[in-house]
């Protein structure tokens, strides 16, 4: 027959084992963010719009198109872009435009943006990304 002291020792050992098991579960490392996706074309990396925007070195926003301003048109123009190894925009494909009157100004501006080249294993690669230019009246009118 077990005494109260025996029960206390067994209970203490059991609590310690449960606490230790809980600590081991909580010490697992948090998952690391996935690296940028490398496309089937070995020299192209897909970056999110934010990741690419953080790499912009030179970007001037377009002047607000006069006709769009007079018509009180506000909205966004979104492109799928390829940024070359040298950091210059190599190609733009229109994905969406809230107003066609905003498209030309956005495209002319984005064509001149420059990005810090993205390196994979120390070598520059092309970047595929999304670029959105927003036109908002009353905020400096771009």
PDB file of C-alpha atoms in Angstrom:
ATOM      1  CA  UNK A   1       0.000   0.000   0.000  1.00  0.00           C
ATOM      2  CA  UNK A   2       1.272   3.471  -0.935  1.00  0.00           C
ATOM      3  CA  UNK A   3       1.625   6.255   1.583  1.00  0.00           C
ATOM      4  CA  UNK A   4       0.777   9.905   1.053  1.00  0.00           C
ATOM      5  CA  UNK A   5       4.459  10.582   0.639  1.00  0.00           C
ATOM      6  CA  UNK A   6       4.660   7.992  -2.177  1.00  0.00           C
ATOM      7  CA  UNK A   7       1.647   9.561  -3.891  1.00  0.00           C
ATOM      8  CA  UNK A   8       3.299  13.005  -3.645  1.00  0.00           C
ATOM      9  CA  UNK A   9       6.546  11.739  -5.207  1.00  0.00           C
ATOM     10  CA  UNK A  10       4.691  10.003  -8.057  1.00  0.00           C
ATOM     11  CA  UNK A  11       2.461  13.037  -8.635  1.00  0.00           C
ATOM     12  CA  UNK A  12       5.459  15.403  -8.642  1.00  0.00           C
ATOM     13  CA  UNK A  13       7.279  13.180 -11.156  1.00  0.00           C
ATOM     14  CA  UNK A  14       4.173  13.063 -13.345  1.00  0.00           C
ATOM     15  CA  UNK A  15       3.740  16.870 -13.300  1.00  0.00           C
ATOM     16  CA  UNK A  16       7.435  17.335 -14.121  1.00  0.00           C
ATOM     17  CA  UNK A  17       7.185  14.899 -17.055  1.00  0.00           C
ATOM     18  CA  UNK A  18       4.130  16.709 -18.447  1.00  0.00           C
ATOM     19  CA  UNK A  19       5.800  20.101 -18.069  1.00  0.00           C
ATOM     20  CA  UNK A  20       8.960  18.836 -19.776  1.00  0.00           C
ATOM     21  CA  UNK A  21       6.940  17.406 -22.665  1.00  0.00           C
ATOM     22  CA  UNK A  22       5.134  20.744 -23.043  1.00  0.00           C
ATOM     23  CA  UNK A  23       8.439  22.629 -23.106  1.00  0.00           C
ATOM     24  CA  UNK A  24       9.780  20.355 -25.816  1.00  0.00           C
ATOM     25  CA  UNK A  25       6.704  21.013 -27.953  1.00  0.00           C
ATOM     26  CA  UNK A  26       7.009  24.781 -27.494  1.00  0.00           C
ATOM     27  CA  UNK A  27      10.685  24.902 -28.410  1.00  0.00           C
ATOM     28  CA  UNK A  28      10.046  23.849 -31.992  1.00  0.00           C
ATOM     29  CA  UNK A  29      11.280  26.520 -34.385  1.00  0.00           C
ATOM     30  CA  UNK A  30       8.742  28.699 -36.093  1.00  0.00           C
ATOM     31  CA  UNK A  31       8.440  27.945 -39.794  1.00  0.00           C
ATOM     32  CA  UNK A  32      10.712  30.074 -41.942  1.00  0.00           C
ATOM     33  CA  UNK A  33       9.162  32.128 -44.739  1.00  0.00           C
ATOM     34  CA  UNK A  34       9.330  30.429 -48.088  1.00  0.00           C
ATOM     35  CA  UNK A  35      12.070  31.679 -50.396  1.00  0.00           C
ATOM     36  CA  UNK A  36      10.927  33.547 -53.502  1.00  0.00           C
ATOM     37  CA  UNK A  37       9.585  31.215 -56.157  1.00  0.00           C
ATOM     38  CA  UNK A  38      12.024  30.524 -58.953  1.00  0.00           C
ATOM     39  CA  UNK A  39      10.194  29.985 -62.223  1.00  0.00           C
ATOM     40  CA  UNK A  40      10.833  27.264 -64.724  1.00  0.00           C
ATOM     41  CA  UNK A  41      13.030  29.785 -66.480  1.00  0.00           C
ATOM     42  CA  UNK A  42      16.065  29.360 -64.252  1.00  0.00           C
ATOM     43  CA  UNK A  43      16.916  33.054 -64.349  1.00  0.00           C
ATOM     44  CA  UNK A  44      13.552  34.503 -63.236  1.00  0.00           C
ATOM     45  CA  UNK A  45      12.322  34.922 -59.667  1.00  0.00           C
ATOM     46  CA  UNK A  46       8.750  35.828 -58.695  1.00  0.00           C
ATOM     47  CA  UNK A  47       8.550  38.512 -55.986  1.00  0.00           C
ATOM     48  CA  UNK A  48       5.444  39.882 -54.300  1.00  0.00           C
ATOM     49  CA  UNK A  49       4.459  43.443 -55.051  1.00  0.00           C
ATOM     50  CA  UNK A  50       5.687  44.567 -51.612  1.00  0.00           C
ATOM     51  CA  UNK A  51       9.024  42.754 -51.907  1.00  0.00           C
ATOM     52  CA  UNK A  52       9.645  44.348 -55.298  1.00  0.00           C
ATOM     53  CA  UNK A  53       8.518  47.803 -54.110  1.00  0.00           C
ATOM     54  CA  UNK A  54      11.012  47.599 -51.237  1.00  0.00           C
ATOM     55  CA  UNK A  55      13.786  47.224 -53.871  1.00  0.00           C
ATOM     56  CA  UNK A  56      12.863  50.361 -55.865  1.00  0.00           C
ATOM     57  CA  UNK A  57      15.743  52.799 -56.134  1.00  0.00           C
ATOM     58  CA  UNK A  58      14.248  55.404 -58.448  1.00  0.00           C
ATOM     59  CA  UNK A  59      10.542  55.849 -59.030  1.00  0.00           C
ATOM     60  CA  UNK A  60       8.661  58.961 -59.961  1.00  0.00           C
ATOM     61  CA  UNK A  61       4.923  58.846 -59.885  1.00  0.00           C
ATOM     62  CA  UNK A  62       3.172  59.990 -63.042  1.00  0.00           C
ATOM     63  CA  UNK A  63       1.460  63.343 -63.383  1.00  0.00           C
ATOM     64  CA  UNK A  64      -2.305  63.050 -63.077  1.00  0.00           C
ATOM     65  CA  UNK A  65      -3.791  62.976 -66.601  1.00  0.00           C
ATOM     66  CA  UNK A  66      -5.701  66.237 -67.158  1.00  0.00           C
ATOM     67  CA  UNK A  67      -8.805  64.588 -68.644  1.00  0.00           C
ATOM     68  CA  UNK A  68      -8.966  62.054 -65.810  1.00  0.00           C
ATOM     69  CA  UNK A  69      -8.582  64.840 -63.265  1.00  0.00           C
ATOM     70  CA  UNK A  70     -11.355  66.892 -64.890  1.00  0.00           C
ATOM     71  CA  UNK A  71     -13.617  63.825 -64.912  1.00  0.00           C
ATOM     72  CA  UNK A  72     -12.762  63.146 -61.211  1.00  0.00           C
ATOM     73  CA  UNK A  73     -11.480  59.663 -62.091  1.00  0.00           C
ATOM     74  CA  UNK A  74      -9.567  57.952 -59.304  1.00  0.00           C
ATOM     75  CA  UNK A  75      -8.258  54.441 -59.353  1.00  0.00           C
ATOM     76  CA  UNK A  76      -5.408  52.083 -59.955  1.00  0.00           C
ATOM     77  CA  UNK A  77      -3.507  50.691 -62.905  1.00  0.00           C
ATOM     78  CA  UNK A  78      -1.912  47.282 -62.373  1.00  0.00           C
ATOM     79  CA  UNK A  79       0.790  45.705 -64.505  1.00  0.00           C
ATOM     80  CA  UNK A  80       2.575  42.385 -64.584  1.00  0.00           C
ATOM     81  CA  UNK A  81       6.220  43.348 -64.971  1.00  0.00           C
ATOM     82  CA  UNK A  82       9.568  41.807 -65.717  1.00  0.00           C
ATOM     83  CA  UNK A  83      12.472  43.640 -64.116  1.00  0.00           C
ATOM     84  CA  UNK A  84      15.742  42.911 -65.876  1.00  0.00           C
ATOM     85  CA  UNK A  85      19.018  41.819 -64.332  1.00  0.00           C
ATOM     86  CA  UNK A  86      20.155  45.449 -64.446  1.00  0.00           C
ATOM     87  CA  UNK A  87      17.169  46.570 -62.343  1.00  0.00           C
ATOM     88  CA  UNK A  88      15.333  48.348 -65.183  1.00  0.00           C
ATOM     89  CA  UNK A  89      11.771  47.481 -66.155  1.00  0.00           C
ATOM     90  CA  UNK A  90      12.122  45.246 -69.201  1.00  0.00           C
ATOM     91  CA  UNK A  91       8.465  44.554 -69.976  1.00  0.00           C
ATOM     92  CA  UNK A  92       5.007  45.584 -68.786  1.00  0.00           C
ATOM     93  CA  UNK A  93       1.694  43.899 -69.442  1.00  0.00           C
ATOM     94  CA  UNK A  94      -1.498  45.635 -68.414  1.00  0.00           C
ATOM     95  CA  UNK A  95      -3.384  43.468 -65.914  1.00  0.00           C
ATOM     96  CA  UNK A  96      -6.130  45.908 -64.881  1.00  0.00           C
ATOM     97  CA  UNK A  97      -7.019  49.574 -65.150  1.00  0.00           C
ATOM     98  CA  UNK A  98      -9.885  51.179 -63.254  1.00  0.00           C
ATOM     99  CA  UNK A  99      -9.992  53.926 -65.920  1.00  0.00           C
ATOM    100  CA  UNK A 100      -8.309  53.657 -69.330  1.00  0.00           C
ATOM    101  CA  UNK A 101      -7.482  57.374 -69.116  1.00  0.00           C
ATOM    102  CA  UNK A 102      -4.927  56.579 -66.366  1.00  0.00           C
ATOM    103  CA  UNK A 103      -3.116  53.782 -68.194  1.00  0.00           C
ATOM    104  CA  UNK A 104      -0.764  55.704 -70.496  1.00  0.00           C
ATOM    105  CA  UNK A 105       0.575  57.978 -67.743  1.00  0.00           C
ATOM    106  CA  UNK A 106       1.147  55.022 -65.422  1.00  0.00           C
ATOM    107  CA  UNK A 107       2.921  52.997 -68.105  1.00  0.00           C
ATOM    108  CA  UNK A 108       5.227  55.850 -69.158  1.00  0.00           C
ATOM    109  CA  UNK A 109       6.203  56.428 -65.538  1.00  0.00           C
ATOM    110  CA  UNK A 110       6.759  52.786 -64.556  1.00  0.00           C
ATOM    111  CA  UNK A 111       8.924  52.168 -67.637  1.00  0.00           C
ATOM    112  CA  UNK A 112      11.502  54.513 -66.058  1.00  0.00           C
ATOM    113  CA  UNK A 113      11.553  52.986 -62.578  1.00  0.00           C
ATOM    114  CA  UNK A 114      14.807  51.387 -61.431  1.00  0.00           C
ATOM    115  CA  UNK A 115      15.175  48.565 -58.908  1.00  0.00           C
ATOM    116  CA  UNK A 116      18.060  47.096 -56.981  1.00  0.00           C
ATOM    117  CA  UNK A 117      19.008  43.928 -58.902  1.00  0.00           C
ATOM    118  CA  UNK A 118      17.881  40.696 -57.220  1.00  0.00           C
ATOM    119  CA  UNK A 119      20.666  38.173 -56.671  1.00  0.00           C
ATOM    120  CA  UNK A 120      20.473  34.377 -56.539  1.00  0.00           C
ATOM    121  CA  UNK A 121      23.734  32.713 -55.584  1.00  0.00           C
ATOM    122  CA  UNK A 122      25.449  36.060 -56.115  1.00  0.00           C
ATOM    123  CA  UNK A 123      24.198  36.445 -59.687  1.00  0.00           C
ATOM    124  CA  UNK A 124      21.545  38.939 -60.840  1.00  0.00           C
ATOM    125  CA  UNK A 125      18.298  37.408 -62.103  1.00  0.00           C
ATOM    126  CA  UNK A 126      15.171  38.780 -63.711  1.00  0.00           C
ATOM    127  CA  UNK A 127      12.193  39.426 -61.452  1.00  0.00           C
ATOM    128  CA  UNK A 128       8.539  38.912 -62.289  1.00  0.00           C
ATOM    129  CA  UNK A 129       6.198  40.980 -60.149  1.00  0.00           C
ATOM    130  CA  UNK A 130       3.051  43.054 -60.016  1.00  0.00           C
ATOM    131  CA  UNK A 131       3.192  46.848 -60.032  1.00  0.00           C
ATOM    132  CA  UNK A 132       0.202  48.987 -59.106  1.00  0.00           C
ATOM    133  CA  UNK A 133       0.051  52.760 -59.581  1.00  0.00           C
ATOM    134  CA  UNK A 134      -2.739  54.521 -57.686  1.00  0.00           C
ATOM    135  CA  UNK A 135      -4.232  57.824 -58.738  1.00  0.00           C
ATOM    136  CA  UNK A 136      -6.019  59.719 -55.954  1.00  0.00           C
ATOM    137  CA  UNK A 137      -7.369  63.234 -56.299  1.00  0.00           C
ATOM    138  CA  UNK A 138      -6.475  65.668 -53.550  1.00  0.00           C
ATOM    139  CA  UNK A 139      -3.329  63.835 -52.376  1.00  0.00           C
ATOM    140  CA  UNK A 140      -0.883  65.994 -54.272  1.00  0.00           C
ATOM    141  CA  UNK A 141      -2.558  64.743 -57.433  1.00  0.00           C
ATOM    142  CA  UNK A 142       0.468  62.524 -58.089  1.00  0.00           C
TER     143      UNK A 142
END
